CSV table of C-alpha atoms in Angstrom, one decimal:
chain,number,residue,atom,x,y,z
A,1,LYS,CA,58.3,38.2,-135.9
A,2,ALA,CA,58.8,40.3,-139.0
A,3,VAL,CA,56.8,43.5,-139.0
A,4,VAL,CA,55.8,45.2,-142.2
A,5,SER,CA,53.4,48.1,-142.5
A,6,THR,CA,51.9,49.6,-145.6
A,7,GLN,CA,50.7,53.1,-146.3
A,8,SER,CA,49.0,54.7,-149.2
A,9,THR,CA,51.1,57.3,-150.9
A,10,GLY,CA,48.1,59.0,-152.6
A,11,ASP,CA,49.0,58.0,-156.1
A,12,GLY,CA,47.6,54.4,-156.0
A,13,LYS,CA,50.9,52.9,-154.8
A,14,VAL,CA,51.7,51.2,-151.5
A,15,ARG,CA,54.8,51.9,-149.5
A,16,TYR,CA,56.2,49.0,-147.3
A,17,GLY,CA,58.2,49.8,-144.3
A,18,SER,CA,59.4,48.2,-141.1
A,19,GLY,CA,58.7,49.3,-137.6
A,20,SER,CA,59.6,48.5,-134.0
A,21,GLN,CA,56.4,49.4,-132.2
A,22,SER,CA,54.5,46.3,-133.1
A,23,GLN,CA,56.5,43.1,-133.1
A,24,ASP,CA,53.7,40.6,-133.2
A,25,ALA,CA,52.3,40.9,-136.7
A,26,MET,CA,52.6,42.5,-140.0
A,27,THR,CA,49.9,45.1,-140.4
A,28,VAL,CA,48.2,45.9,-143.7
A,29,THR,CA,46.2,49.1,-143.7
A,30,SER,CA,45.4,49.6,-147.3
A,31,GLN,CA,44.9,47.8,-150.6
A,32,PRO,CA,46.1,49.1,-154.0
A,33,GLY,CA,43.7,49.2,-156.9
A,34,SER,CA,43.8,46.2,-159.2
A,35,THR,CA,41.8,44.5,-161.8
A,36,VAL,CA,40.2,41.4,-160.3
A,37,SER,CA,38.4,38.5,-161.9
A,38,SER,CA,34.7,38.1,-161.1
A,39,THR,CA,33.9,36.0,-158.0
A,40,LYS,CA,32.3,33.3,-160.2
A,41,GLU,CA,35.5,33.0,-162.3
A,42,ILE,CA,37.6,32.7,-159.2
A,43,GLU,CA,35.4,30.0,-157.7
A,44,GLU,CA,35.5,28.0,-161.0
A,45,TYR,CA,39.3,28.3,-160.9
A,46,LEU,CA,39.5,27.1,-157.3
A,47,LEU,CA,37.2,24.2,-157.9
A,48,GLN,CA,39.5,22.9,-160.6
A,49,LEU,CA,42.5,22.8,-158.3
A,50,ASP,CA,43.6,19.4,-156.9
A,51,PRO,CA,43.9,19.5,-153.1
A,52,ALA,CA,46.8,17.0,-153.3
A,53,GLU,CA,48.7,19.4,-155.5
A,54,ILE,CA,47.9,22.4,-153.4
A,55,ALA,CA,49.4,20.7,-150.4
A,56,LYS,CA,52.7,20.6,-152.3
A,57,TRP,CA,52.8,24.3,-153.1
A,58,THR,CA,55.7,26.4,-152.0
A,59,VAL,CA,55.2,29.9,-150.5
A,60,GLU,CA,55.9,31.4,-154.0
A,61,GLN,CA,53.3,29.1,-155.6
A,62,VAL,CA,50.7,30.1,-152.9
A,63,ASN,CA,51.3,33.8,-153.8
A,64,SER,CA,51.1,33.2,-157.6
A,65,GLN,CA,48.5,30.4,-157.7
A,66,PHE,CA,46.2,31.6,-154.9
A,67,LEU,CA,46.7,35.2,-153.8
A,68,GLU,CA,47.2,36.7,-157.3
A,69,ARG,CA,44.3,34.7,-158.8
A,70,ILE,CA,41.8,35.8,-156.2
A,71,GLY,CA,42.9,39.5,-156.4
A,72,PHE,CA,44.9,39.8,-153.2
A,73,ALA,CA,48.4,40.0,-154.5
A,74,TYR,CA,49.2,42.9,-152.2
A,75,LEU,CA,49.2,40.5,-149.3
A,76,SER,CA,52.0,38.4,-150.7
A,77,GLU,CA,54.5,39.9,-148.2
A,78,ASN,CA,52.2,38.9,-145.3
A,79,PHE,CA,52.1,35.3,-146.6
A,80,THR,CA,55.8,35.2,-147.4
A,81,VAL,CA,57.1,36.3,-144.0
A,82,ASN,CA,54.7,33.9,-142.2
A,83,ASN,CA,55.8,31.0,-144.5
A,84,ILE,CA,52.4,30.1,-145.7
A,85,THR,CA,52.9,27.0,-147.9
A,86,GLY,CA,50.1,25.0,-149.6
A,87,ARG,CA,49.7,22.7,-146.7
A,88,VAL,CA,49.5,25.6,-144.2
A,89,LEU,CA,47.1,27.4,-146.6
A,90,LEU,CA,44.5,24.6,-146.1
A,91,LEU,CA,44.7,25.0,-142.3
A,92,LEU,CA,44.3,28.8,-142.1
A,93,GLU,CA,41.4,30.2,-140.0
A,94,GLU,CA,40.3,33.8,-139.4
A,95,ARG,CA,42.4,34.2,-136.2
A,96,ASN,CA,45.5,33.3,-138.2
A,97,LEU,CA,44.7,36.0,-140.8
A,98,VAL,CA,44.3,38.5,-137.9
A,99,GLU,CA,47.7,37.4,-136.5
A,100,MET,CA,49.2,37.9,-139.9
A,101,GLY,CA,48.1,41.5,-139.8
A,102,ILE,CA,45.2,41.4,-142.3
A,103,ASN,CA,43.0,43.9,-140.6
A,104,VAL,CA,40.6,44.7,-143.4
A,105,ILE,CA,37.5,42.7,-142.4
A,106,GLY,CA,36.1,42.6,-145.9
A,107,ASP,CA,39.4,41.1,-147.2
A,108,ARG,CA,39.5,38.5,-144.5
A,109,LEU,CA,36.0,37.4,-145.2
A,110,MET,CA,36.6,37.1,-148.9
A,111,ILE,CA,39.8,35.1,-148.4
A,112,LEU,CA,38.0,32.8,-145.9
A,113,SER,CA,35.2,32.2,-148.4
A,114,PHE,CA,37.7,31.1,-151.0
A,115,LEU,CA,39.6,29.0,-148.5
A,116,LYS,CA,36.3,27.3,-147.6
A,117,LEU,CA,35.9,26.1,-151.2
A,118,LEU,CA,39.4,24.6,-151.1
A,119,LYS,CA,38.8,22.9,-147.8
A,120,LYS,CA,35.4,21.6,-148.9
A,121,LYS,CA,37.0,20.1,-152.0
A,122,LYS,CA,39.8,18.5,-149.9
A,123,VAL,CA,37.2,16.9,-147.6
A,124,GLU,CA,35.4,15.5,-150.7
A,125,ALA,CA,38.7,14.2,-152.1
A,126,ASP,CA,39.6,12.5,-148.8
A,127,LYS,CA,36.2,10.8,-148.8
A,128,MET,CA,36.8,9.4,-152.3
A,129,ALA,CA,40.4,8.4,-151.8
A,130,THR,CA,40.8,4.6,-152.0
A,131,LEU,CA,41.6,3.0,-148.6
A,132,TRP,CA,41.6,-0.6,-149.9
A,133,SER,CA,41.0,-2.3,-153.2
A,134,GLY,CA,40.8,-6.0,-154.2
A,135,GLU,CA,39.2,-8.6,-156.3
A,136,THR,CA,37.2,-11.7,-155.5
A,137,PRO,CA,37.4,-14.6,-155.9
A,138,ALA,CA,40.8,-14.3,-154.4
A,139,PRO,CA,43.7,-16.4,-155.7
A,140,GLY,CA,44.3,-19.8,-154.0
A,141,LEU,CA,42.5,-23.0,-153.2
A,142,ALA,CA,41.2,-21.8,-149.9
A,143,TYR,CA,39.2,-19.0,-151.4
A,144,SER,CA,37.6,-21.1,-154.2
A,145,GLU,CA,34.2,-22.7,-154.0
A,146,ASP,CA,35.7,-25.9,-155.4
A,147,CYS,CA,38.7,-27.3,-157.3
A,148,CYS,CA,37.0,-26.4,-160.7
A,149,GLN,CA,36.8,-22.7,-159.7
A,150,CYS,CA,40.4,-22.8,-158.6
A,151,LEU,CA,41.5,-24.1,-161.9
A,152,ALA,CA,39.3,-21.6,-163.8
A,153,LYS,CA,40.9,-18.7,-161.9
A,154,ILE,CA,44.3,-19.9,-163.1
A,155,CYS,CA,43.5,-21.1,-166.7
A,156,CYS,CA,40.6,-18.8,-167.7
A,157,PRO,CA,40.0,-15.9,-165.2
A,158,CYS,CA,37.4,-14.3,-167.5
A,159,CYS,CA,35.2,-17.5,-167.3
A,160,ILE,CA,34.1,-16.8,-163.7
A,161,THR,CA,32.1,-14.0,-162.1
A,162,ARG,CA,34.4,-11.5,-160.4
A,163,LYS,CA,33.9,-8.6,-158.0
A,164,MET,CA,36.1,-5.6,-158.0
A,165,TRP,CA,36.1,-4.0,-154.6
A,166,ARG,CA,37.0,-0.4,-153.6
A,167,ILE,CA,36.7,1.1,-150.1
A,168,THR,CA,36.8,4.8,-149.6
A,169,GLY,CA,36.0,7.2,-146.8
A,170,GLN,CA,32.5,7.6,-148.1
A,171,GLY,CA,31.5,4.0,-148.5
A,172,ILE,CA,32.1,0.6,-150.2
A,173,PHE,CA,32.0,0.1,-153.9
A,174,TYR,CA,32.1,-3.0,-155.9
A,175,ARG,CA,31.5,-4.0,-159.5
A,176,VAL,CA,30.1,-7.5,-160.4
A,177,VAL,CA,31.8,-8.5,-163.7
A,178,PRO,CA,30.0,-11.5,-165.3
A,179,PRO,CA,31.9,-14.2,-167.3
A,180,CYS,CA,32.9,-13.2,-170.8
A,181,SER,CA,30.5,-15.7,-172.4
A,182,TRP,CA,27.5,-14.1,-170.7
A,183,PHE,CA,25.6,-11.4,-172.5
A,184,THR,CA,25.0,-9.4,-169.3
A,185,THR,CA,26.1,-6.0,-168.2
A,186,VAL,CA,28.5,-5.1,-165.4
A,187,ARG,CA,26.5,-4.4,-162.2
A,188,GLN,CA,27.5,-1.6,-159.8
A,189,GLU,CA,26.9,-1.9,-156.0
A,190,TYR,CA,27.5,0.7,-153.4
A,191,ILE,CA,27.2,0.7,-149.6
A,192,ASP,CA,27.0,4.2,-148.1
A,193,PHE,CA,28.5,4.3,-144.5
A,194,ARG,CA,25.4,6.2,-143.5
A,195,PHE,CA,23.3,3.1,-144.0
A,196,LEU,CA,25.9,0.5,-142.8
A,197,LYS,CA,24.5,-1.3,-139.7
A,198,ASP,CA,26.9,-4.0,-138.7
A,199,LEU,CA,30.1,-5.9,-139.6
A,200,GLU,CA,30.8,-9.6,-138.9
A,201,LEU,CA,34.1,-11.3,-139.5
A,202,ARG,CA,33.9,-15.1,-139.8
A,203,THR,CA,36.7,-17.6,-140.0
A,204,ARG,CA,36.0,-21.1,-141.3
A,205,ASN,CA,37.9,-24.2,-142.4
A,206,THR,CA,37.5,-25.5,-146.0
A,207,PHE,CA,38.6,-28.5,-148.0
A,208,ALA,CA,38.5,-31.0,-145.1
A,209,CYS,CA,39.8,-28.4,-142.7
A,210,CYS,CA,43.1,-28.1,-144.6
A,211,CYS,CA,42.5,-24.4,-145.3
A,212,GLN,CA,41.3,-21.5,-143.3
A,213,THR,CA,39.4,-18.6,-144.8
A,214,HIS,CA,38.3,-15.1,-143.6
A,215,GLU,CA,34.9,-13.7,-144.7
A,216,LEU,CA,33.6,-10.3,-143.9
A,217,PHE,CA,29.8,-9.8,-143.8
A,218,MET,CA,28.5,-6.2,-144.1
A,219,TYR,CA,24.9,-5.4,-143.2
A,220,ALA,CA,23.3,-2.4,-144.7
A,221,ASP,CA,19.7,-1.0,-144.8
A,222,GLN,CA,19.4,-0.4,-148.6
A,223,LYS,CA,18.4,-3.9,-149.7
A,224,ALA,CA,15.7,-4.3,-147.1
A,225,GLU,CA,14.3,-0.9,-147.9
A,226,ILE,CA,14.3,-1.6,-151.7
A,227,LYS,CA,12.6,-4.9,-151.1
A,228,GLN,CA,10.0,-3.3,-149.0
A,229,GLN,CA,9.3,-0.6,-151.5
A,230,LYS,CA,9.0,-3.1,-154.3
A,231,ALA,CA,6.7,-5.3,-152.3
A,232,ALA,CA,4.5,-2.2,-151.6
A,233,VAL,CA,4.4,-1.2,-155.2
A,234,HIS,CA,3.6,-4.6,-156.6
A,235,ASP,CA,1.4,-5.6,-153.7
A,236,ASP,CA,3.4,-8.8,-153.1
A,237,GLU,CA,2.0,-11.2,-150.6
A,238,GLU,CA,5.4,-12.5,-149.7
A,239,LEU,CA,6.6,-11.2,-146.4
A,240,VAL,CA,9.7,-9.0,-146.7
A,241,SER,CA,12.2,-9.5,-143.9
A,242,GLY,CA,13.4,-6.4,-142.1
A,243,ILE,CA,16.8,-8.0,-141.6
A,244,PRO,CA,19.2,-6.5,-144.3
A,245,GLU,CA,20.8,-9.0,-146.6
A,246,PRO,CA,24.6,-8.9,-146.0
A,247,HIS,CA,27.3,-8.2,-148.6
A,248,SER,CA,30.0,-10.8,-148.4
A,249,LEU,CA,33.8,-10.3,-148.9
A,250,LEU,CA,35.7,-13.6,-149.0
A,251,HIS,CA,39.3,-12.5,-149.1
A,252,PRO,CA,42.6,-13.2,-147.4
A,253,GLU,CA,42.7,-9.6,-146.2
A,254,ALA,CA,39.1,-9.6,-144.8
A,255,ASP,CA,40.4,-9.1,-141.3
A,256,LYS,CA,42.4,-6.1,-142.4
A,257,VAL,CA,39.4,-4.8,-144.4
A,258,GLU,CA,37.2,-5.0,-141.3
A,259,LYS,CA,39.5,-2.6,-139.4
A,260,ILE,CA,39.6,-0.2,-142.3
A,261,VAL,CA,35.9,-0.2,-142.7
A,262,ARG,CA,35.3,0.3,-139.0
A,263,THR,CA,37.6,3.2,-138.9
A,264,ALA,CA,36.1,4.9,-142.0
A,265,TRP,CA,32.6,4.1,-140.8
A,266,SER,CA,33.3,5.7,-137.4
A,267,ASN,CA,34.8,8.8,-139.1
A,268,ALA,CA,31.8,9.1,-141.4
A,269,ARG,CA,29.4,9.0,-138.4
A,270,LEU,CA,31.4,11.7,-136.6
A,271,VAL,CA,31.2,14.0,-139.6
A,272,ALA,CA,27.4,13.4,-139.9
A,273,GLU,CA,26.9,14.3,-136.3
């Protein structure tokens, strides 16, 4: 590996040199004086960065967009000889910084704290990334309640109630859009994977067994809990069932959606644990 050592010359400058005694890492022993932005300003800058764009950074961009902005431009040589691109930057840990020859503990801890912000934002971005999106009622006769609805989807799509679905690593979102002639607002629904309890995929025949459809039922706790809370507040005599009301997705890709949801649901539980 390349070995570069730095020494203070006493006039505020740093001299770089090569050596043959240590061939495992580049060692930095001093830091030149520089004007650095406040920690708050640096954190605000880092939180504005897009993790997807960071992953595309070259080594030069890492030096200019990260090291220089956080006040550690003197470490550019270390990052360059170790080929730290944007994708690698998001994977760095303390032992990697030690291997790169960054021996000043305070500098390592500050760099790690800034990297933690970038990694946290990447995790949040991954959670909100769309894994699947779709609309119901889906096109076709098989996924229509009757022939009238099938014709309405073709001739006047805005005349029927629609649901806009979006599945992310955090949960399941859908918007209920009423017909254009109704004076009602769009309703938002959200199923957090933390409250998801079960999935059930059903296949049934429709229109005199001529068509086969797939429907995914998603059971969550929120609705049952909300009903129980309302019943307690209003002192309703009606018995509130503890069985959660399922959310239904009637769509040709329901079997595909089930696999996506199960994987994302499993990952969310692993993170929670």
